[in-house]
PDB file of C-alpha atoms in Angstrom:
ATOM      1  CA  MET I  97      -0.021   0.006  -0.305  1.00 86.00           C
ATOM      2  CA  ILE I  98       1.314   3.617  -0.947  1.00 93.00           C
ATOM      3  CA  CYS I  99       2.878   5.073   1.664  1.00 93.00           C
ATOM      4  CA  ILE I 100       4.188   9.084   1.933  1.00 94.00           C
ATOM      5  CA  LYS I 101       7.136   8.276   3.873  1.00 93.00           C
ATOM      6  CA  GLU I 102       8.662   5.789   1.202  1.00 95.00           C
ATOM      7  CA  LEU I 103       7.734   7.838  -1.882  1.00 96.00           C
ATOM      8  CA  ASN I 104      10.454   8.989  -4.336  1.00 96.00           C
ATOM      9  CA  LEU I 105       9.975  12.723  -4.665  1.00 98.00           C
ATOM     10  CA  LEU I 106      11.422  15.132  -6.579  1.00 97.00           C
ATOM     11  CA  CYS I 107      12.473  17.876  -3.942  1.00 96.00           C
ATOM     12  CA  SER I 108      12.564  21.213  -5.996  1.00 97.00           C
ATOM     13  CA  ARG I 109      12.470  22.645  -9.299  1.00 96.00           C
ATOM     14  CA  ALA I 110      15.957  22.760  -9.558  1.00 97.00           C
ATOM     15  CA  GLU I 111      15.962  18.932  -9.645  1.00 97.00           C
ATOM     16  CA  LEU I 112      14.079  19.590 -13.294  1.00 97.00           C
ATOM     17  CA  ASP I 113      17.332  20.232 -14.938  1.00 97.00           C
ATOM     18  CA  ASN I 114      18.874  16.613 -13.664  1.00 96.00           C
ATOM     19  CA  LEU I 115      16.165  14.733 -15.525  1.00 97.00           C
ATOM     20  CA  PRO I 116      17.389  12.108 -18.081  1.00 96.00           C
ATOM     21  CA  GLU I 117      16.784  12.699 -21.651  1.00 96.00           C
ATOM     22  CA  GLY I 118      15.213   9.991 -23.190  1.00 97.00           C
ATOM     23  CA  LYS I 119      11.504   8.035 -22.400  1.00 98.00           C
ATOM     24  CA  LEU I 120      10.204   9.073 -18.952  1.00 98.00           C
ATOM     25  CA  LEU I 121       7.387   8.916 -17.114  1.00 98.00           C
ATOM     26  CA  ILE I 122       6.768  12.119 -14.976  1.00 98.00           C
ATOM     27  CA  ASN I 123       3.704  12.099 -12.643  1.00 98.00           C
ATOM     28  CA  THR I 124       2.638  14.152  -9.734  1.00 97.00           C
ATOM     29  CA  ILE I 125       0.531  13.394  -6.462  1.00 97.00           C
ATOM     30  CA  ASN I 126      -1.294  15.497  -3.944  1.00 96.00           C
ATOM     31  CA  ALA I 127      -3.903  14.764  -1.478  1.00 96.00           C
ATOM     32  CA  PHE I 128      -6.499  13.658  -3.980  1.00 94.00           C
ATOM     33  CA  SER I 129      -4.231  11.434  -5.546  1.00 96.00           C
ATOM     34  CA  TYR I 130      -2.776   9.836  -2.779  1.00 96.00           C
ATOM     35  CA  ASN I 131      -6.333   8.956  -1.700  1.00 96.00           C
ATOM     36  CA  ASN I 132      -7.136   7.232  -4.529  1.00 96.00           C
ATOM     37  CA  ALA I 133      -4.167   5.528  -4.888  1.00 96.00           C
ATOM     38  CA  ARG I 134      -4.861   4.138  -1.406  1.00 94.00           C
ATOM     39  CA  ARG I 135      -7.850   2.146  -2.950  1.00 94.00           C
ATOM     40  CA  ASP I 136      -6.778   2.069  -6.508  1.00 97.00           C
ATOM     41  CA  VAL I 137      -4.047  -0.842  -6.725  1.00 96.00           C
ATOM     42  CA  LEU I 138      -3.092   0.328 -10.614  1.00 97.00           C
ATOM     43  CA  PHE I 139      -3.177   3.669  -9.775  1.00 97.00           C
ATOM     44  CA  GLU I 140      -0.735   3.169  -7.059  1.00 97.00           C
ATOM     45  CA  GLU I 141       1.386   1.669  -9.555  1.00 97.00           C
ATOM     46  CA  ALA I 142       1.632   4.106 -11.622  1.00 97.00           C
ATOM     47  CA  LEU I 143       2.461   6.992  -9.248  1.00 97.00           C
ATOM     48  CA  THR I 144       4.964   4.565  -7.410  1.00 96.00           C
ATOM     49  CA  LYS I 145       6.786   2.645 -10.432  1.00 96.00           C
ATOM     50  CA  GLY I 146       6.805   5.689 -12.670  1.00 97.00           C
ATOM     51  CA  ASP I 147      10.243   7.690 -13.567  1.00 98.00           C
ATOM     52  CA  VAL I 148       9.789  10.753 -11.623  1.00 98.00           C
ATOM     53  CA  LEU I 149       6.988  11.386  -9.250  1.00 98.00           C
ATOM     54  CA  ILE I 150       6.488  15.175  -8.497  1.00 97.00           C
ATOM     55  CA  PRO I 151       4.909  16.778  -5.168  1.00 97.00           C
ATOM     56  CA  ASP I 152       1.799  18.825  -6.765  1.00 95.00           C
ATOM     57  CA  GLY I 153       0.684  19.893  -3.381  1.00 91.00           C
ATOM     58  CA  ILE I 154       1.399  21.676  -0.687  1.00 93.00           C
ATOM     59  CA  SER I 155       0.396  18.866   1.929  1.00 94.00           C
ATOM     60  CA  ILE I 156       2.270  16.663   0.220  1.00 97.00           C
ATOM     61  CA  VAL I 157       5.236  18.680   0.933  1.00 96.00           C
ATOM     62  CA  ARG I 158       4.352  19.247   4.606  1.00 95.00           C
ATOM     63  CA  VAL I 159       3.525  15.629   5.431  1.00 96.00           C
ATOM     64  CA  CYS I 160       6.799  14.279   4.179  1.00 97.00           C
ATOM     65  CA  ARG I 161       8.700  16.319   6.773  1.00 95.00           C
ATOM     66  CA  PHE I 162       5.920  15.770   9.518  1.00 95.00           C
ATOM     67  CA  LEU I 163       6.711  12.086   8.443  1.00 96.00           C
ATOM     68  CA  LYS I 164      10.488  12.187   8.124  1.00 94.00           C
ATOM     69  CA  GLY I 165       9.812  10.615   4.844  1.00 95.00           C
ATOM     70  CA  LYS I 166      12.777   9.447   2.521  1.00 95.00           C
ATOM     71  CA  SER I 167      12.084  12.566   0.328  1.00 97.00           C
ATOM     72  CA  ARG I 168      11.329  15.647   2.141  1.00 96.00           C
ATOM     73  CA  PRO I 169      10.690  18.278  -0.750  1.00 97.00           C
ATOM     74  CA  LYS I 170      11.843  22.075  -0.393  1.00 95.00           C
ATOM     75  CA  GLU I 171       8.549  22.936  -2.243  1.00 95.00           C
ATOM     76  CA  ARG I 172       5.886  22.290  -4.144  1.00 95.00           C
ATOM     77  CA  ILE I 173       6.048  21.369  -7.724  1.00 96.00           C
ATOM     78  CA  ALA I 174       2.878  21.781  -9.538  1.00 95.00           C
ATOM     79  CA  GLY I 175       2.107  20.474 -12.926  1.00 96.00           C
ATOM     80  CA  TRP I 176       2.077  24.060 -14.086  1.00 96.00           C
ATOM     81  CA  ASP I 177       5.525  24.185 -13.285  1.00 96.00           C
ATOM     82  CA  LEU I 178       6.603  20.993 -15.229  1.00 98.00           C
ATOM     83  CA  PHE I 179       4.664  22.358 -18.429  1.00 98.00           C
ATOM     84  CA  VAL I 180       6.367  25.531 -18.488  1.00 98.00           C
ATOM     85  CA  TYR I 181      10.036  24.005 -18.134  1.00 98.00           C
ATOM     86  CA  GLU I 182       9.582  21.533 -20.534  1.00 98.00           C
ATOM     87  CA  MET I 183       7.797  23.989 -23.253  1.00 98.00           C
ATOM     88  CA  ARG I 184      10.332  26.428 -23.158  1.00 98.00           C
ATOM     89  CA  LYS I 185      13.278  24.073 -23.062  1.00 98.00           C
ATOM     90  CA  LEU I 186      11.969  22.264 -26.268  1.00 98.00           C
ATOM     91  CA  ASN I 187      11.266  25.965 -27.709  1.00 98.00           C
ATOM     92  CA  GLU I 188      14.486  26.744 -27.870  1.00 98.00           C
ATOM     93  CA  LYS I 189      15.838  24.079 -29.789  1.00 97.00           C
ATOM     94  CA  GLY I 190      12.606  23.505 -31.677  1.00 98.00           C
ATOM     95  CA  GLY I 191      10.626  20.007 -31.940  1.00 98.00           C
ATOM     96  CA  LYS I 192       7.790  18.589 -31.827  1.00 98.00           C
ATOM     97  CA  VAL I 193       4.926  18.250 -28.769  1.00 98.00           C
ATOM     98  CA  MET I 194       1.923  16.628 -28.730  1.00 98.00           C
ATOM     99  CA  PHE I 195      -1.448  16.627 -26.652  1.00 98.00           C
ATOM    100  CA  LEU I 196      -3.589  14.250 -25.770  1.00 98.00           C
ATOM    101  CA  GLY I 197      -6.307  14.882 -24.073  1.00 97.00           C
ATOM    102  CA  SER I 198      -9.382  17.192 -23.812  1.00 96.00           C
ATOM    103  CA  SER I 199     -11.701  18.029 -25.850  1.00 96.00           C
ATOM    104  CA  GLU I 200     -11.589  19.492 -29.733  1.00 97.00           C
ATOM    105  CA  LYS I 201     -12.063  22.871 -28.735  1.00 97.00           C
ATOM    106  CA  VAL I 202      -9.450  23.405 -25.671  1.00 97.00           C
ATOM    107  CA  LEU I 203      -6.955  20.956 -27.771  1.00 98.00           C
ATOM    108  CA  THR I 204      -7.979  24.193 -31.011  1.00 98.00           C
ATOM    109  CA  LEU I 205      -7.069  27.087 -28.218  1.00 98.00           C
ATOM    110  CA  ILE I 206      -4.020  25.176 -27.228  1.00 98.00           C
ATOM    111  CA  ARG I 207      -2.769  25.162 -30.712  1.00 98.00           C
ATOM    112  CA  GLN I 208      -3.419  28.776 -31.084  1.00 98.00           C
ATOM    113  CA  LYS I 209      -1.556  29.918 -28.205  1.00 98.00           C
ATOM    114  CA  ALA I 210       1.240  27.705 -28.523  1.00 98.00           C
ATOM    115  CA  ALA I 211       2.026  29.140 -31.885  1.00 98.00           C
ATOM    116  CA  LYS I 212       2.419  32.398 -30.111  1.00 98.00           C
ATOM    117  CA  VAL I 213       4.277  31.342 -26.943  1.00 98.00           C
ATOM    118  CA  TYR I 214       6.442  28.667 -27.880  1.00 98.00           C
ATOM    119  CA  PRO I 215       6.648  29.551 -32.106  1.00 98.00           C
ATOM    120  CA  ASN I 216       9.459  26.778 -32.478  1.00 98.00           C
ATOM    121  CA  LEU I 217       7.108  24.269 -31.293  1.00 98.00           C
ATOM    122  CA  GLU I 218       5.344  22.180 -33.996  1.00 98.00           C
ATOM    123  CA  VAL I 219       2.206  21.369 -31.896  1.00 98.00           C
ATOM    124  CA  VAL I 220       0.110  17.712 -32.738  1.00 98.00           C
ATOM    125  CA  THR I 221      -3.121  17.549 -30.548  1.00 98.00           C
ATOM    126  CA  TYR I 222      -5.553  14.357 -30.224  1.00 98.00           C
ATOM    127  CA  SER I 223      -9.147  13.932 -28.404  1.00 98.00           C
ATOM    128  CA  PRO I 224      -9.780  10.478 -27.275  1.00 97.00           C
ATOM    129  CA  PRO I 225     -13.844   9.837 -27.165  1.00 94.00           C
ATOM    130  CA  TYR I 226     -15.257  11.261 -23.751  1.00 90.00           C
ATOM    131  CA  LYS I 227     -15.982   7.983 -22.137  1.00 90.00           C
ATOM    132  CA  PRO I 228     -15.492   6.333 -18.392  1.00 87.00           C
ATOM    133  CA  GLN I 229     -13.366   3.525 -19.921  1.00 91.00           C
ATOM    134  CA  PHE I 230     -11.651   3.134 -23.300  1.00 96.00           C
ATOM    135  CA  THR I 231     -12.222   0.322 -25.361  1.00 96.00           C
ATOM    136  CA  ILE I 232      -9.259  -1.845 -26.947  1.00 96.00           C
ATOM    137  CA  GLU I 233      -9.602  -0.224 -30.051  1.00 97.00           C
ATOM    138  CA  ASP I 234      -9.776   3.033 -28.504  1.00 97.00           C
ATOM    139  CA  ASP I 235      -6.432   2.320 -27.269  1.00 97.00           C
ATOM    140  CA  GLN I 236      -4.904   1.112 -29.971  1.00 98.00           C
ATOM    141  CA  ASN I 237      -6.107   4.560 -31.744  1.00 98.00           C
ATOM    142  CA  MET I 238      -4.087   6.489 -29.154  1.00 98.00           C
ATOM    143  CA  ILE I 239      -1.071   4.707 -29.111  1.00 98.00           C
ATOM    144  CA  GLN I 240      -1.001   4.723 -32.852  1.00 98.00           C
ATOM    145  CA  ALA I 241      -2.097   8.465 -32.992  1.00 98.00           C
ATOM    146  CA  ILE I 242       1.400   8.821 -30.528  1.00 98.00           C
ATOM    147  CA  ASN I 243       4.035   6.338 -32.332  1.00 98.00           C
ATOM    148  CA  GLU I 244       3.076   8.170 -35.617  1.00 98.00           C
ATOM    149  CA  ALA I 245       3.423  11.850 -34.231  1.00 98.00           C
ATOM    150  CA  ASN I 246       6.785  10.148 -32.826  1.00 98.00           C
ATOM    151  CA  PRO I 247       6.781  13.696 -30.360  1.00 98.00           C
ATOM    152  CA  ASP I 248       9.871  14.902 -28.547  1.00 98.00           C
ATOM    153  CA  LEU I 249       7.566  15.809 -25.987  1.00 98.00           C
ATOM    154  CA  LEU I 250       3.933  14.406 -24.872  1.00 98.00           C
ATOM    155  CA  TRP I 251       1.333  15.808 -22.443  1.00 98.00           C
ATOM    156  CA  ILE I 252      -1.662  13.841 -21.290  1.00 98.00           C
ATOM    157  CA  GLY I 253      -4.530  15.193 -19.898  1.00 97.00           C
ATOM    158  CA  MET I 254      -7.309  13.117 -18.960  1.00 94.00           C
ATOM    159  CA  THR I 255      -7.918  13.899 -15.277  1.00 89.00           C
ATOM    160  CA  ALA I 256      -6.721  11.672 -12.593  1.00 92.00           C
ATOM    161  CA  PRO I 257      -6.408   9.224 -12.019  1.00 96.00           C
ATOM    162  CA  LYS I 258      -7.453   8.137 -15.731  1.00 96.00           C
ATOM    163  CA  GLN I 259      -4.545   9.519 -16.910  1.00 97.00           C
ATOM    164  CA  GLU I 260      -1.816   8.010 -14.773  1.00 98.00           C
ATOM    165  CA  LYS I 261      -3.278   4.216 -15.579  1.00 97.00           C
ATOM    166  CA  TRP I 262      -3.488   4.663 -19.256  1.00 98.00           C
ATOM    167  CA  ALA I 263       0.090   5.955 -19.435  1.00 98.00           C
ATOM    168  CA  TYR I 264       1.321   3.583 -16.881  1.00 98.00           C
ATOM    169  CA  ALA I 265      -0.545   0.537 -18.931  1.00 97.00           C
ATOM    170  CA  ASN I 266       0.279   1.361 -22.089  1.00 98.00           C
ATOM    171  CA  TRP I 267       3.785   2.462 -21.281  1.00 98.00           C
ATOM    172  CA  ASP I 268       5.404  -0.615 -23.055  1.00 97.00           C
ATOM    173  CA  ARG I 269       3.499  -0.041 -26.593  1.00 98.00           C
ATOM    174  CA  LEU I 270       4.383   3.346 -26.955  1.00 98.00           C
ATOM    175  CA  ASN I 271       7.626   3.673 -29.132  1.00 98.00           C
ATOM    176  CA  ILE I 272       8.750   6.986 -28.453  1.00 98.00           C
ATOM    177  CA  HIS I 273      11.801   8.164 -26.829  1.00 97.00           C
ATOM    178  CA  CYS I 274      10.759  11.556 -24.634  1.00 98.00           C
ATOM    179  CA  HIS I 275       9.334  12.675 -21.806  1.00 98.00           C
ATOM    180  CA  VAL I 276       5.519  12.208 -21.157  1.00 98.00           C
ATOM    181  CA  GLY I 277       3.855  14.299 -18.301  1.00 98.00           C
ATOM    182  CA  THR I 278       0.520  13.544 -16.606  1.00 98.00           C
ATOM    183  CA  ILE I 279      -0.600  17.418 -16.303  1.00 96.00           C
ATOM    184  CA  GLY I 280      -4.709  17.059 -16.388  1.00 85.00           C
ATOM    185  CA  ALA I 281      -5.977  20.285 -15.848  1.00 90.00           C
ATOM    186  CA  VAL I 282      -3.137  22.220 -17.436  1.00 96.00           C
ATOM    187  CA  PHE I 283      -4.242  21.871 -20.378  1.00 97.00           C
ATOM    188  CA  ASP I 284      -7.162  24.078 -19.126  1.00 96.00           C
ATOM    189  CA  PHE I 285      -4.811  26.748 -17.455  1.00 95.00           C
ATOM    190  CA  PHE I 286      -2.812  27.043 -20.819  1.00 97.00           C
ATOM    191  CA  ALA I 287      -6.152  27.069 -22.805  1.00 97.00           C
ATOM    192  CA  GLY I 288      -7.324  29.637 -20.992  1.00 96.00           C
ATOM    193  CA  THR I 289     -10.690  27.847 -20.333  1.00 95.00           C
ATOM    194  CA  TYR I 290      -9.685  27.588 -16.839  1.00 89.00           C
ATOM    195  CA  LYS I 291      -7.868  29.899 -14.492  1.00 88.00           C
ATOM    196  CA  ARG I 292      -5.386  29.055 -12.057  1.00 89.00           C
ATOM    197  CA  ALA I 293      -5.896  30.810  -8.152  1.00 86.00           C
ATOM    198  CA  PRO I 294      -4.063  34.367  -8.161  1.00 90.00           C
ATOM    199  CA  MET I 295      -0.313  33.947  -6.723  1.00 88.00           C
ATOM    200  CA  ILE I 296      -0.908  34.852  -3.391  1.00 90.00           C
ATOM    201  CA  TRP I 297      -2.909  31.861  -2.733  1.00 89.00           C
ATOM    202  CA  GLN I 298      -0.403  29.534  -4.557  1.00 86.00           C
ATOM    203  CA  LYS I 299       2.373  30.791  -2.441  1.00 82.00           C
ATOM    204  CA  PHE I 300       0.776  30.055   0.269  1.00 80.00           C
ATOM    205  CA  GLY I 301      -0.353  27.094  -0.035  1.00 82.00           C
ATOM    206  CA  PHE I 302      -4.588  27.566  -0.606  1.00 86.00           C
ATOM    207  CA  GLU I 303      -5.097  26.924  -4.287  1.00 88.00           C
ATOM    208  CA  TRP I 304      -6.942  23.873  -3.280  1.00 85.00           C
ATOM    209  CA  LEU I 305      -9.324  26.499  -1.046  1.00 86.00           C
ATOM    210  CA  TYR I 306      -9.433  28.718  -4.086  1.00 88.00           C
ATOM    211  CA  ARG I 307     -11.020  26.225  -6.505  1.00 86.00           C
ATOM    212  CA  LEU I 308     -13.388  25.323  -3.658  1.00 86.00           C
ATOM    213  CA  LEU I 309     -14.888  28.652  -3.210  1.00 90.00           C
ATOM    214  CA  LYS I 310     -14.967  28.867  -7.168  1.00 87.00           C
ATOM    215  CA  GLU I 311     -17.081  25.626  -7.905  1.00 86.00           C
ATOM    216  CA  PRO I 312     -18.244  24.675  -4.481  1.00 86.00           C
ATOM    217  CA  ARG I 313     -20.705  22.133  -5.703  1.00 87.00           C
ATOM    218  CA  ARG I 314     -18.134  20.457  -7.614  1.00 86.00           C
ATOM    219  CA  MET I 315     -15.394  20.577  -5.352  1.00 85.00           C
ATOM    220  CA  TRP I 316     -16.816  20.466  -1.791  1.00 86.00           C
ATOM    221  CA  ARG I 317     -16.455  16.206  -1.633  1.00 89.00           C
ATOM    222  CA  ARG I 318     -12.825  16.733  -3.037  1.00 86.00           C
ATOM    223  CA  TYR I 319     -11.645  19.077  -0.554  1.00 89.00           C
ATOM    224  CA  VAL I 320     -14.007  19.045   2.362  1.00 89.00           C
ATOM    225  CA  PHE I 321     -14.449  15.156   3.338  1.00 92.00           C
ATOM    226  CA  GLY I 322     -11.041  13.970   0.841  1.00 94.00           C
ATOM    227  CA  ASN I 323      -8.824  16.703   3.104  1.00 93.00           C
ATOM    228  CA  THR I 324      -9.839  15.345   5.839  1.00 95.00           C
ATOM    229  CA  LEU I 325      -9.796  11.915   4.863  1.00 96.00           C
ATOM    230  CA  PHE I 326      -6.339  12.595   4.258  1.00 96.00           C
ATOM    231  CA  LEU I 327      -5.190  13.831   7.381  1.00 95.00           C
ATOM    232  CA  MET I 328      -6.721  10.491   8.752  1.00 95.00           C
ATOM    233  CA  LEU I 329      -4.468   8.638   6.905  1.00 94.00           C
ATOM    234  CA  VAL I 330      -1.207  10.740   7.632  1.00 95.00           C
ATOM    235  CA  VAL I 331      -1.945  10.048  11.163  1.00 94.00           C
ATOM    236  CA  ARG I 332      -2.141   6.188  10.869  1.00 93.00           C
ATOM    237  CA  GLU I 333       1.202   6.028   8.859  1.00 92.00           C
ATOM    238  CA  LYS I 334       2.202   8.173  11.850  1.00 91.00           C
ATOM    239  CA  LEU I 335       1.294   5.912  14.321  1.00 91.00           C
ATOM    240  CA  GLY I 336       1.914   3.069  11.937  1.00 86.00           C
ATOM    241  CA  ILE I 337      -1.418   1.972  12.014  1.00 79.00           C
TER     242      ILE I 337
END
């Protein structure tokens, strides 16, 4: 069972410079994904057996210190931070980036914005069918699209835990040699269809509260019930239960 104390996490944004080149699966973890991984074996494997795990949640950063974990991140590294870092790096030398996930509307906005912000990048997009469970044919179509595009950078945005589980389950079928990031909401942030919390909220670790206040009906269960559950699990882990 997944334990925060045993997680091997990236500890600072500076460490992004040291990531090796080639095929690399990069996932993120926060309180919500930790809760889900406790009851979803495939999701747990995706997070713990991927190549890089990023603490995308101030709660994870603080709890690692509280539990005296193997990794003690110095800061939160959001999926957005990873996105900006990788996109700028690739834009400097030029290359192809692929976005897998979301709707055609969002992907169109992404292509338009990327053309302005990252002019040296060729952008390829693929919108998978919107359904709870992909069929074998759906999987094959996505894998074929990725392999044919052969991108220099691949972003997967299907929301957690779907995106992590899909990337992990199909990893050996992806004949690519680039970094792959599962970044969910970043698609909407970059497209402009959803705004992140103001910087002051992010700085003090209250981005979750901002999202709750903006969308209480959709987010109350995730943050009110979910955060309570997270704290309970942390205490159990601290006590060795």
